[in-house]
Coordinates of C-alpha atoms in Angstrom, one line a residue:
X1 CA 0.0 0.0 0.0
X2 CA 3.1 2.3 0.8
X3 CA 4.0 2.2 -2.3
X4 CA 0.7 2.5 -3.9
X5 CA 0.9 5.8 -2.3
X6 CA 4.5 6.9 -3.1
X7 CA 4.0 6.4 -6.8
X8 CA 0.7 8.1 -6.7
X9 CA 2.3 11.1 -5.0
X10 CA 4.5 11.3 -7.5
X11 CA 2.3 11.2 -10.5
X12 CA -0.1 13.9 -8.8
X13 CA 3.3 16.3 -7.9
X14 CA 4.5 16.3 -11.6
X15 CA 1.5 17.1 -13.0
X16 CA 0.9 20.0 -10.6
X17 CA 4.5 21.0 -11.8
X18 CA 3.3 21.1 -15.4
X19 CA -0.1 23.1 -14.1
X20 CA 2.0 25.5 -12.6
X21 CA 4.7 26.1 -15.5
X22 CA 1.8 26.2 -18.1
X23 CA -0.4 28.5 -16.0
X24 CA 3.0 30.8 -16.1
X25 CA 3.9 30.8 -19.4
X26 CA 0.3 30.9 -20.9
X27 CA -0.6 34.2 -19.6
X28 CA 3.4 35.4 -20.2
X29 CA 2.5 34.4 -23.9
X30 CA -1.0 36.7 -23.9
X31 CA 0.9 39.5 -24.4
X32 CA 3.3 41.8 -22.3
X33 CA 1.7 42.2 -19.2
X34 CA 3.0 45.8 -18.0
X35 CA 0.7 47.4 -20.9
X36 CA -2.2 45.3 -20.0
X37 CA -2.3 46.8 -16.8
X38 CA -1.0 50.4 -17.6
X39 CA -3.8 50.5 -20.3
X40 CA -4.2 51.1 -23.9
X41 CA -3.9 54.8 -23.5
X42 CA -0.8 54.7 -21.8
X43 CA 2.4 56.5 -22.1
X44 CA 5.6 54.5 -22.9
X45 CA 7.1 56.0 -19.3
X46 CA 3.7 54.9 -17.2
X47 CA 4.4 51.3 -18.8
X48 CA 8.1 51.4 -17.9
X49 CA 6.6 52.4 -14.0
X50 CA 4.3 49.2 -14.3
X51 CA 6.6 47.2 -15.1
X52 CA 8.6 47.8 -12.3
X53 CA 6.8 48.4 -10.0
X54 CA 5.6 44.3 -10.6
X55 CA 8.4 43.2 -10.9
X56 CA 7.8 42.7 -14.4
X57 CA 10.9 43.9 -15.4
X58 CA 12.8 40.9 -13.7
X59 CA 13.6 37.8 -15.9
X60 CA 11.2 35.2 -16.5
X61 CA 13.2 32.3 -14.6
X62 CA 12.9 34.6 -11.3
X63 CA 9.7 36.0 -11.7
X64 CA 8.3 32.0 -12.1
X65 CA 10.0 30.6 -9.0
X66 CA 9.2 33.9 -7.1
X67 CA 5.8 32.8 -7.9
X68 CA 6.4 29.5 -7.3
X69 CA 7.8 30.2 -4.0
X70 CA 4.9 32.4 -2.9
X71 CA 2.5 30.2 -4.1
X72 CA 3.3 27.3 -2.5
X73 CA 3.2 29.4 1.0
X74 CA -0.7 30.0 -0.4
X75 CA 0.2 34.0 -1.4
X76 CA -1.1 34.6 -4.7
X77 CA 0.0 38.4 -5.1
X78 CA -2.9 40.3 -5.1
X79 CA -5.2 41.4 -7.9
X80 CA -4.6 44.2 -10.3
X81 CA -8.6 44.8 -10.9
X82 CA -10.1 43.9 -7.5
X83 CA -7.2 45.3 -4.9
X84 CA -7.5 42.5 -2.7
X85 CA -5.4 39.7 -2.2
X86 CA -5.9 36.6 -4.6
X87 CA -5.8 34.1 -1.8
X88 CA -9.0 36.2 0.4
X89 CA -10.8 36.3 -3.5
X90 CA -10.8 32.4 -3.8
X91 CA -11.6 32.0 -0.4
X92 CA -14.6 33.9 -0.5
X93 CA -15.9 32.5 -3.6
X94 CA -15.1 28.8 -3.3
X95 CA -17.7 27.9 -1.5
X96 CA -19.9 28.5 -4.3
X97 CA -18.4 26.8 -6.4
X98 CA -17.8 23.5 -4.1
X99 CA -21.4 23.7 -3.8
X100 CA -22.8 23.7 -7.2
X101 CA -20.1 20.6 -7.8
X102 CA -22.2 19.0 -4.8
X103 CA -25.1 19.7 -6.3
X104 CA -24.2 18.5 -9.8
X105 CA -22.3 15.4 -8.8
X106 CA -25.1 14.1 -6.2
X107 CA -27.8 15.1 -8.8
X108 CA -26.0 13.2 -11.2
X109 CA -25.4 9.9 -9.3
X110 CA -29.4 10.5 -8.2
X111 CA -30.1 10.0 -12.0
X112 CA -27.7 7.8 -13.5
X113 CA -27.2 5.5 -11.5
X114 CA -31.0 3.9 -11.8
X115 CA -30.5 4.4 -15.3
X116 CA -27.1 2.2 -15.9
X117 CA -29.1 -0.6 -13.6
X118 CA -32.2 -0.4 -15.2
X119 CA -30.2 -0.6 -18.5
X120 CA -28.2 -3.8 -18.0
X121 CA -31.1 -5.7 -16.5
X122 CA -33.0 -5.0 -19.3
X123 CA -29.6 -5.4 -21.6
X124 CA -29.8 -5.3 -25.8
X125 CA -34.1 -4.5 -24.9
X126 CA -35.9 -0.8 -26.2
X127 CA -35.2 -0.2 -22.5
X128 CA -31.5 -0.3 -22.7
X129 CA -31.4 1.5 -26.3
X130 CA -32.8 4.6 -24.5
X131 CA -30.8 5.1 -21.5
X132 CA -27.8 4.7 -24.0
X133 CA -30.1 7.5 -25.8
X134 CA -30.6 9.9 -23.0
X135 CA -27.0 9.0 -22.3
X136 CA -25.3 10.1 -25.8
X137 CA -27.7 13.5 -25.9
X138 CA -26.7 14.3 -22.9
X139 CA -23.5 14.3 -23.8
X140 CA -23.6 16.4 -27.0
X141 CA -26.1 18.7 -25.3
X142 CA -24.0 22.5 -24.9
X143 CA -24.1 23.2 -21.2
X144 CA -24.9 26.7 -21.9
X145 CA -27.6 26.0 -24.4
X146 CA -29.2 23.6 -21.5
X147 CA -28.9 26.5 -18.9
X148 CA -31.2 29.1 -21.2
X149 CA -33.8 26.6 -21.7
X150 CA -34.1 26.1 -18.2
X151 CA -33.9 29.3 -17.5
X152 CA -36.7 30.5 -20.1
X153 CA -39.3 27.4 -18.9
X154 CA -38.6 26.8 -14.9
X155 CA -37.7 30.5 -14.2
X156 CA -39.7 33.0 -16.1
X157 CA -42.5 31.0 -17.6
X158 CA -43.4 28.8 -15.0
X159 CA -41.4 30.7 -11.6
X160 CA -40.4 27.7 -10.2
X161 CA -37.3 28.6 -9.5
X162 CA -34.7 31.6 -9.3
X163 CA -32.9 32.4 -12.3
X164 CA -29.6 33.9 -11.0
X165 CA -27.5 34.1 -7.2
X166 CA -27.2 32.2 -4.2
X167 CA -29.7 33.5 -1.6
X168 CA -31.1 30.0 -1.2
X169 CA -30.9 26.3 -1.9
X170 CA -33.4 27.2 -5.3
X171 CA -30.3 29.0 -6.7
X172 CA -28.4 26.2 -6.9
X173 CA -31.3 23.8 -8.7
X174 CA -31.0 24.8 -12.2
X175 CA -26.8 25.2 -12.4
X176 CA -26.6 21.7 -10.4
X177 CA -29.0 20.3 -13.2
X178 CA -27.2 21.8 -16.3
X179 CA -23.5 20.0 -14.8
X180 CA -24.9 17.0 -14.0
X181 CA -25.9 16.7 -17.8
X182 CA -21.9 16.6 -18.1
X183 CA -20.9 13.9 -15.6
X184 CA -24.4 11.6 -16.2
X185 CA -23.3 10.1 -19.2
X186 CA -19.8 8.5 -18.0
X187 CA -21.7 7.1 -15.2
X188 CA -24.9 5.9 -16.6
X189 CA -22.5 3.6 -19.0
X190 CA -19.9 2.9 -16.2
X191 CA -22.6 1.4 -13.8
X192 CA -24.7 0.1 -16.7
X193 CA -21.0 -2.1 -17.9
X194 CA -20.6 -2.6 -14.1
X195 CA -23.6 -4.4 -13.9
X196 CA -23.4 -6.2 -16.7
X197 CA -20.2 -8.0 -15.9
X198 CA -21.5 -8.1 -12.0
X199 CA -24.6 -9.9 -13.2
X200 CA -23.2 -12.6 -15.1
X201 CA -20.6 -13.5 -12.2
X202 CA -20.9 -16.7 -10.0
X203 CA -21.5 -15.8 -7.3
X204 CA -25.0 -14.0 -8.9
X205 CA -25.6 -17.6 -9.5
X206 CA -25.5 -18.7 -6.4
X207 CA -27.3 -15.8 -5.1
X208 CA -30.1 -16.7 -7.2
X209 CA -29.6 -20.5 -6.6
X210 CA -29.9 -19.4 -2.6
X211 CA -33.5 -18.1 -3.5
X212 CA -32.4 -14.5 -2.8
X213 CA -34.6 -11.4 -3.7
X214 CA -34.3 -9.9 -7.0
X215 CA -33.5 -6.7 -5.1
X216 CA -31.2 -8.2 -2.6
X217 CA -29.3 -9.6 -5.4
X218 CA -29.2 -6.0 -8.0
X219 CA -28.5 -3.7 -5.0
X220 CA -26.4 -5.5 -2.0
X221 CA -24.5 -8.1 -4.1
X222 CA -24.1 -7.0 -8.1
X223 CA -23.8 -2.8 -7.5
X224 CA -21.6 -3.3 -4.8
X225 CA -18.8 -4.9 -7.0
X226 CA -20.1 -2.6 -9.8
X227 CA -20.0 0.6 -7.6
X228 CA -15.7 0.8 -7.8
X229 CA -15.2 2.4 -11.0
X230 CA -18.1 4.6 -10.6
X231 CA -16.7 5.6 -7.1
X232 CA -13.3 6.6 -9.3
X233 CA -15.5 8.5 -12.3
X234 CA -17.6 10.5 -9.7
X235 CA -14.3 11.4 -8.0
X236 CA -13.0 12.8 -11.3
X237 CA -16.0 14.4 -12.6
X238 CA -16.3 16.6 -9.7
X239 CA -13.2 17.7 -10.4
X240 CA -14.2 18.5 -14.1
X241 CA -17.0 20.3 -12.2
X242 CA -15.3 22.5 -10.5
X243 CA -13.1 22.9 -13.5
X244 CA -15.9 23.4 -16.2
X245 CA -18.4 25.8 -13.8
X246 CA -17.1 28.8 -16.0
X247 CA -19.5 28.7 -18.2
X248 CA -22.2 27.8 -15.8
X249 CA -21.7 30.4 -13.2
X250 CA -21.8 33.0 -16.2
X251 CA -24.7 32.0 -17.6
X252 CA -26.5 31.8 -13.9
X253 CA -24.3 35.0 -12.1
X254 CA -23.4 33.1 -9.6
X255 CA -20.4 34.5 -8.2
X256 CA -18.2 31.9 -7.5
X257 CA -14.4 30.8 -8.8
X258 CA -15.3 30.1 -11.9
X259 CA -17.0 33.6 -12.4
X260 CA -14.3 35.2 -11.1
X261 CA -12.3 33.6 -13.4
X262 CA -14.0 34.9 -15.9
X263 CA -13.9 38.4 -14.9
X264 CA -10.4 38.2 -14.6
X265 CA -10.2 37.0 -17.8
X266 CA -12.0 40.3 -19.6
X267 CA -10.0 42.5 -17.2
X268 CA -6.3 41.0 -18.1
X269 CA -5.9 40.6 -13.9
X270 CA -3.6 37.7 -14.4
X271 CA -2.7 36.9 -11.0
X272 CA -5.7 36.1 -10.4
X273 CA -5.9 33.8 -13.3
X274 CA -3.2 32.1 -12.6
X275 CA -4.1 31.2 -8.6
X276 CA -7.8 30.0 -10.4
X277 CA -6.1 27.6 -12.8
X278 CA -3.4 26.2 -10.1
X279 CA -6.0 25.8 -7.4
X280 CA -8.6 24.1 -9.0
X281 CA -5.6 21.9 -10.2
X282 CA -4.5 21.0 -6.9
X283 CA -8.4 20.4 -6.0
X284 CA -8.5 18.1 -9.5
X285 CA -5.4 16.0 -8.4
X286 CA -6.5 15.3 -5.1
X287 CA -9.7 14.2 -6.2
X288 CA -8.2 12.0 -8.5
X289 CA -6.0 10.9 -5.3
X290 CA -8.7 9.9 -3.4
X291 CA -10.4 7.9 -5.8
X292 CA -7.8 6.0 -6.7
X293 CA -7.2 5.4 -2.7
X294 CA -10.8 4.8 -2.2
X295 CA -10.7 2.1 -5.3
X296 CA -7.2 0.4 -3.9
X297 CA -9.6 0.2 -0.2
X298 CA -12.4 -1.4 -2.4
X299 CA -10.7 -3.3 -4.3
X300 CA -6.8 -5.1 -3.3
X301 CA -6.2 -6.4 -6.4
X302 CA -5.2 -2.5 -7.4
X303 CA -2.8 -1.8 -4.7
X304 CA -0.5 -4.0 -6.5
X305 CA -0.6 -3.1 -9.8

């Protein structure tokens, strides 16, 4: 198991490397930064005053691992648009953020889970042919197209629920529908595979041969066994939830990371671009840490491979 864990550590520590020297270089490559800030109307001497008083002026090599260094220490710089410290602006709005992943990710398992069983016990039937369906549209379904039809029917036709922020549980409906759309499909075919293979195992057979309920056997014995990759998928997808609530938080203005990312974004306030794309990195690997700890628990056969 120890080293299970060493050579997972190591995997999830390059790749934030790579996160954190692309994250760099990417907004180094947008363009020179000093005139960003200093504005289009700038004089060449107000740019020059920008640039040093940023430190922009410094070589790239020391201005990375200056920002490295700070970073790992959880100091960000602070903003160029907001005045305020990066680190205080991500903690204020990640807990909006966490939440609509939440409410994706548990809406999502709520939905396609009974599909992917209900789809393998009724394998290669009309039945199974349309969760595959609903499956593959919601795939190709645009998130934001999704969010301005809900927005049109449930909020201003019928007033069901709020159309924008996060004064209540209600805000969170609608956004938490429109990511699930994103993670349903993986899982609807994970667990429908799952069970499939699960099903046609022998110790199904003797369940049956012991006269057990049909219920007993699909929910305590088969999902059980077929629950481990799922438990790995919904792991990851909540990180691509986190990740991908850009374009959901825009659509719904609710101000969380992935909104502020966004302003950030229009406004050229880099630092705080670059602390959103490392953080929600470091959130991503971990997730992807824990489900492959929670999958080595579940299963034993992984911890040696």
């Amino acid at each position: 198991m120890l080293r299970f864990l060493v050579r997972r550590l190591i995997v999830a520590l390059l790749v934030a490397a790579t996160v954190v020297t692309l994250a760099f270089m990417l907004t180094r490559l947008s363009g020179d930064l000093a005139i960003s800030i200093a504005g289009a109307n700038a004089t060449q001497q107000d740019v020059e005053q920008v640039r040093r008083a940023y430190g922009l002026d410094r070589p790239l090599v020391v201005q990375f691992f200056d920002w490295v260094g700070r970073a790992a220490l959880g100091d960000f710089g602070q903003s160029y648009f907001f005045k305020q410290r990066v680190s205080e602006l991500i903690a204020e709005r990640m807990p909006v953020t966490v939440t609509l992943g939440l409410v994706g990710l548990a809406i999502a398992l709520v939905v396609s889970l009974p599909l992917g069983i209900m789809a393998a016990v009724r394998e290669n039937t009309a039945v199974d042919r349309l969760v595959q369906l609903v499956a593959l549209i919601g795939q190709a379904m645009p998130s934001f197209w999704l969010g301005l039809i809900l927005m049109v029917t449930l909020g201003l036709r019928l007033g069901w629920l709020p159309i924008s922020g996060t004064g209540s549980w209600e805000h969170y409906v609608m956004p938490g529908i429109v990511l699930a759309f994103s993670a349903i499909p993986a899982l609807t075919r994970l667990t429908r595979s799952g069970m499939i293979q699960a099903l046609a195992s022998d110790y199904i057979r003797t369940a049956r041969a012991k006269g057990l309920s049909r219920a007993s056997i699909l929910l305590k014995h088969a999902l059980r066994n077929a629950a481990i990759p799922v438990v790995a998928i919904a792991a990851v997808q909540l990180g691509f939830m986190l990740g991908g609530s850009i374009v959901i938080e825009s659509v719904f203005a609710l101000h969380g990371v992935g909104f502020l990312a966004w302003e950030s974004i229009g406004k050229n306030d880099f630092p705080v671009v670059q602390a959103v794309v490392l953080v929600l990195a470091v959130i991503y690997i971990g997730l992807t840490m824990l489900a492959d700890l929670m999958n080595a628990v579940l299963d034993p056969r992984l911890r040696s491979a």
